[in-house]
Amino acid sequence: MPKLAVVYLSTQGNTRMMAEAIAEGARERHVDAEVNNFYEWDPVEAASYDAIAVGSSTFYYTMLDPIAKFIDRLIDAGVSGKIGAAFGSYGWSGEAPVKIAEKLRNAGVIIIDPVLRIQYTPTEKDLFECNRLGKDLAEKVKNR
Ligand SMILES: Cc1cc2nc3c(=O)[nH]c(=O)nc-3n(C[C@H](O)[C@H](O)[C@H](O)COP(=O)(O)O)c2cc1C
């Protein structure tokens, strides 16, 4: 079974809800999805998965330094050619998911659309979109 790593930074649980829904969507398409807070992931292990979804909420018009550093370590471990996704909850500007996508793309990750941004706490409809992204990730990784 292909494996998906879902990595997130979430301060109040909003991005975590997105991460769980993405993982569930992938599982529904028979991909083994593991979802954890970024500080629980070993970046080298995450980089060894077939696909990697990274999410963060936005703070001060960017992503917080710890998740930026985690992504750098992930990239150092080697992620070129893998399937990826970027996501995150935001309040008013929502730069973090865009910056995550940019960093990963520059490292050769194939980021699938959409870069998913949800304002504040996800609604049922928003979670359905997250689930859909998980399913799309799963289909992409299975068809490689
Ligand atoms: C101190 C602080 C700074 C923030 N800065 C931004 C910002 O620059 N742009 C934005 O879109 N949202 C900003 N937000 C809103 C958060 O991104 C938003 O509350 C998000 O839903 C938090 O998700 P989380 O629970 O996954 O961390 C800020 C929130 C706080 C508390």
mmCIF file of C-alpha atoms and ligand atoms in Angstrom:
data_model
loop_
_atom_site.group_PDB
_atom_site.id
_atom_site.type_symbol
_atom_site.label_atom_id
_atom_site.label_comp_id
_atom_site.label_asym_id
_atom_site.label_seq_id
_atom_site.Cartn_x
_atom_site.Cartn_y
_atom_site.Cartn_z
ATOM 1 C CA MET A 1 0.000 0.000 0.000
ATOM 2 C CA PRO A 2 1.389 3.465 -0.847
ATOM 3 C CA LYS A 3 2.052 5.703 2.131
ATOM 4 C CA LEU A 4 1.067 9.322 2.742
ATOM 5 C CA ALA A 5 2.634 11.484 5.451
ATOM 6 C CA VAL A 6 0.398 14.327 6.658
ATOM 7 C CA VAL A 7 2.397 16.898 8.629
ATOM 8 C CA TYR A 8 0.842 19.966 10.249
ATOM 9 C CA LEU A 9 1.355 22.929 12.535
ATOM 10 C CA SER A 10 -1.832 23.991 14.285
ATOM 11 C CA THR A 11 -2.224 26.218 17.339
ATOM 12 C CA GLN A 12 -5.967 25.869 17.978
ATOM 13 C CA GLY A 13 -6.813 22.736 16.011
ATOM 14 C CA ASN A 14 -8.114 24.291 12.789
ATOM 15 C CA THR A 15 -5.326 23.071 10.505
ATOM 16 C CA ARG A 16 -5.326 19.799 12.431
ATOM 17 C CA MET A 17 -8.976 19.241 11.429
ATOM 18 C CA MET A 18 -7.950 19.759 7.798
ATOM 19 C CA ALA A 19 -5.052 17.309 8.195
ATOM 20 C CA GLU A 20 -7.279 14.593 9.680
ATOM 21 C CA ALA A 21 -9.832 15.001 6.862
ATOM 22 C CA ILE A 22 -7.094 14.803 4.189
ATOM 23 C CA ALA A 23 -5.744 11.622 5.785
ATOM 24 C CA GLU A 24 -9.233 10.106 5.980
ATOM 25 C CA GLY A 25 -9.868 10.828 2.283
ATOM 26 C CA ALA A 26 -6.616 9.085 1.354
ATOM 27 C CA ARG A 27 -7.480 6.068 3.529
ATOM 28 C CA GLU A 28 -10.837 5.811 1.761
ATOM 29 C CA ARG A 29 -8.799 5.333 -1.427
ATOM 30 C CA HIS A 30 -6.610 2.657 0.193
ATOM 31 C CA VAL A 31 -3.536 4.698 0.920
ATOM 32 C CA ASP A 32 -1.885 4.238 4.301
ATOM 33 C CA ALA A 33 -2.038 7.779 5.714
ATOM 34 C CA GLU A 34 -0.234 8.800 8.883
ATOM 35 C CA VAL A 35 -1.070 12.204 10.356
ATOM 36 C CA ASN A 36 0.960 13.932 13.045
ATOM 37 C CA ASN A 37 1.936 17.316 14.334
ATOM 38 C CA PHE A 38 5.243 18.389 12.750
ATOM 39 C CA TYR A 39 7.176 18.061 16.019
ATOM 40 C CA GLU A 40 6.153 14.429 16.260
ATOM 41 C CA TRP A 41 7.516 13.665 12.800
ATOM 42 C CA ASP A 42 11.091 12.721 12.037
ATOM 43 C CA PRO A 43 11.657 14.647 8.796
ATOM 44 C CA VAL A 44 13.812 11.836 7.398
ATOM 45 C CA GLU A 45 10.990 9.354 7.982
ATOM 46 C CA ALA A 46 8.351 11.688 6.498
ATOM 47 C CA ALA A 47 10.548 12.163 3.412
ATOM 48 C CA SER A 48 10.603 8.401 2.890
ATOM 49 C CA TYR A 49 6.817 8.268 2.326
ATOM 50 C CA ASP A 50 5.405 8.120 -1.226
ATOM 51 C CA ALA A 51 3.456 11.354 -0.807
ATOM 52 C CA ILE A 52 3.686 14.233 1.674
ATOM 53 C CA ALA A 53 1.028 16.792 2.616
ATOM 54 C CA VAL A 54 2.229 19.736 4.698
ATOM 55 C CA GLY A 55 -0.084 22.216 6.402
ATOM 56 C CA SER A 56 0.303 25.295 8.550
ATOM 57 C CA SER A 57 -1.834 28.166 9.710
ATOM 58 C CA THR A 58 -0.629 31.688 8.926
ATOM 59 C CA PHE A 59 0.991 33.945 11.510
ATOM 60 C CA TYR A 60 2.258 37.464 10.840
ATOM 61 C CA TYR A 61 1.734 37.017 7.077
ATOM 62 C CA THR A 62 3.900 33.912 6.840
ATOM 63 C CA MET A 63 4.489 30.471 8.347
ATOM 64 C CA LEU A 64 6.103 30.186 11.757
ATOM 65 C CA ASP A 65 9.813 29.496 11.848
ATOM 66 C CA PRO A 66 9.623 25.969 13.358
ATOM 67 C CA ILE A 67 7.534 24.623 10.463
ATOM 68 C CA ALA A 68 9.752 26.440 7.925
ATOM 69 C CA LYS A 69 12.786 24.746 9.493
ATOM 70 C CA PHE A 70 11.004 21.384 9.481
ATOM 71 C CA ILE A 71 10.324 21.763 5.740
ATOM 72 C CA ASP A 72 14.001 22.581 5.152
ATOM 73 C CA ARG A 73 14.984 19.355 6.927
ATOM 74 C CA LEU A 74 12.386 17.435 4.922
ATOM 75 C CA ILE A 75 13.861 18.842 1.717
ATOM 76 C CA ASP A 76 17.410 18.008 2.846
ATOM 77 C CA ALA A 77 16.259 14.412 3.362
ATOM 78 C CA GLY A 78 15.258 14.237 -0.336
ATOM 79 C CA VAL A 79 11.728 14.736 -1.667
ATOM 80 C CA SER A 80 12.272 15.484 -5.361
ATOM 81 C CA GLY A 81 9.714 13.771 -7.617
ATOM 82 C CA LYS A 82 7.276 12.953 -4.816
ATOM 83 C CA ILE A 83 3.600 13.870 -4.872
ATOM 84 C CA GLY A 84 2.679 16.593 -2.389
ATOM 85 C CA ALA A 85 0.001 18.953 -1.149
ATOM 86 C CA ALA A 86 -0.071 22.167 0.887
ATOM 87 C CA PHE A 87 -2.891 23.354 3.102
ATOM 88 C CA GLY A 88 -3.776 25.444 6.126
ATOM 89 C CA SER A 89 -6.286 27.477 8.042
ATOM 90 C CA TYR A 90 -5.905 31.257 8.090
ATOM 91 C CA GLY A 91 -7.618 34.402 9.286
ATOM 92 C CA TRP A 92 -7.247 37.206 6.755
ATOM 93 C CA SER A 93 -4.247 36.828 4.479
ATOM 94 C CA GLY A 94 -3.332 33.115 4.335
ATOM 95 C CA GLU A 95 0.258 33.146 3.038
ATOM 96 C CA ALA A 96 1.527 29.987 4.790
ATOM 97 C CA PRO A 97 0.077 27.317 2.445
ATOM 98 C CA VAL A 98 1.241 29.275 -0.619
ATOM 99 C CA LYS A 99 4.754 29.514 0.823
ATOM 100 C CA ILE A 100 4.777 25.820 1.731
ATOM 101 C CA ALA A 101 3.787 24.927 -1.840
ATOM 102 C CA GLU A 102 6.507 27.223 -3.187
ATOM 103 C CA LYS A 103 9.236 25.721 -0.987
ATOM 104 C CA LEU A 104 8.264 22.148 -1.862
ATOM 105 C CA ARG A 105 7.866 22.877 -5.584
ATOM 106 C CA ASN A 106 11.326 24.433 -5.654
ATOM 107 C CA ALA A 107 12.609 21.160 -4.184
ATOM 108 C CA GLY A 108 11.012 19.162 -7.011
ATOM 109 C CA VAL A 109 7.805 18.031 -5.293
ATOM 110 C CA ILE A 110 4.788 17.708 -7.587
ATOM 111 C CA ILE A 111 2.200 19.779 -5.682
ATOM 112 C CA ILE A 112 -1.348 18.907 -6.611
ATOM 113 C CA ASP A 113 -4.145 21.473 -6.883
ATOM 114 C CA PRO A 114 -5.650 23.123 -5.013
ATOM 115 C CA VAL A 115 -3.335 24.635 -2.428
ATOM 116 C CA LEU A 116 -6.114 24.402 0.131
ATOM 117 C CA ARG A 117 -6.774 27.366 2.413
ATOM 118 C CA ILE A 118 -9.700 27.484 4.827
ATOM 119 C CA GLN A 119 -10.663 30.539 6.849
ATOM 120 C CA TYR A 120 -10.656 29.829 10.606
ATOM 121 C CA THR A 121 -12.501 26.672 11.732
ATOM 122 C CA PRO A 122 -13.397 24.370 8.817
ATOM 123 C CA THR A 123 -17.118 23.810 8.165
ATOM 124 C CA GLU A 124 -18.542 20.456 7.064
ATOM 125 C CA LYS A 125 -18.276 21.662 3.476
ATOM 126 C CA ASP A 126 -14.640 22.668 3.992
ATOM 127 C CA LEU A 127 -13.851 19.259 5.480
ATOM 128 C CA PHE A 128 -15.463 17.627 2.459
ATOM 129 C CA GLU A 129 -12.994 19.577 0.297
ATOM 130 C CA CYS A 130 -10.115 18.376 2.476
ATOM 131 C CA ASN A 131 -11.363 14.804 2.164
ATOM 132 C CA ARG A 132 -11.486 15.295 -1.625
ATOM 133 C CA LEU A 133 -7.872 16.535 -1.637
ATOM 134 C CA GLY A 134 -6.857 13.392 0.281
ATOM 135 C CA LYS A 135 -8.611 11.218 -2.287
ATOM 136 C CA ASP A 136 -6.949 13.103 -5.165
ATOM 137 C CA LEU A 137 -3.537 12.681 -3.518
ATOM 138 C CA ALA A 138 -4.209 8.960 -3.147
ATOM 139 C CA GLU A 139 -5.234 8.547 -6.793
ATOM 140 C CA LYS A 140 -2.147 10.466 -7.959
ATOM 141 C CA VAL A 141 0.239 8.409 -5.856
ATOM 142 C CA LYS A 142 -1.351 5.116 -6.944
ATOM 143 C CA ASN A 143 -1.137 6.061 -10.635
ATOM 144 C CA ARG A 144 2.547 6.840 -10.637
HETATM 145 C C1 LIG B 1 -0.959 36.208 16.804
HETATM 146 C C2 LIG B 1 -1.709 35.785 15.576
HETATM 147 C C3 LIG B 1 -1.277 36.228 14.321
HETATM 148 C C4 LIG B 1 -1.981 35.858 13.163
HETATM 149 N N1 LIG B 1 -1.554 36.325 11.945
HETATM 150 C C5 LIG B 1 -2.266 36.019 10.810
HETATM 151 C C6 LIG B 1 -1.890 36.546 9.545
HETATM 152 O O1 LIG B 1 -0.921 37.269 9.392
HETATM 153 N N2 LIG B 1 -2.641 36.186 8.465
HETATM 154 C C7 LIG B 1 -3.737 35.368 8.556
HETATM 155 O O2 LIG B 1 -4.351 35.055 7.539
HETATM 156 N N3 LIG B 1 -4.120 34.864 9.753
HETATM 157 C C8 LIG B 1 -3.433 35.162 10.880
HETATM 158 N N4 LIG B 1 -3.819 34.648 12.099
HETATM 159 C C9 LIG B 1 -5.030 33.804 12.170
HETATM 160 C C10 LIG B 1 -4.735 32.298 12.214
HETATM 161 O O3 LIG B 1 -4.036 31.875 11.045
HETATM 162 C C11 LIG B 1 -6.097 31.575 12.300
HETATM 163 O O4 LIG B 1 -6.663 31.831 13.576
HETATM 164 C C12 LIG B 1 -6.042 30.083 12.061
HETATM 165 O O5 LIG B 1 -7.381 29.596 11.964
HETATM 166 C C13 LIG B 1 -5.319 29.301 13.159
HETATM 167 O O6 LIG B 1 -5.328 27.940 12.789
HETATM 168 P P1 LIG B 1 -4.686 26.790 13.696
HETATM 169 O O7 LIG B 1 -5.657 26.478 14.798
HETATM 170 O O8 LIG B 1 -4.551 25.623 12.775
HETATM 171 O O9 LIG B 1 -3.370 27.291 14.166
HETATM 172 C C14 LIG B 1 -3.128 35.024 13.265
HETATM 173 C C15 LIG B 1 -3.538 34.575 14.525
HETATM 174 C C16 LIG B 1 -2.852 34.948 15.674
HETATM 175 C C17 LIG B 1 -3.332 34.441 17.006
#
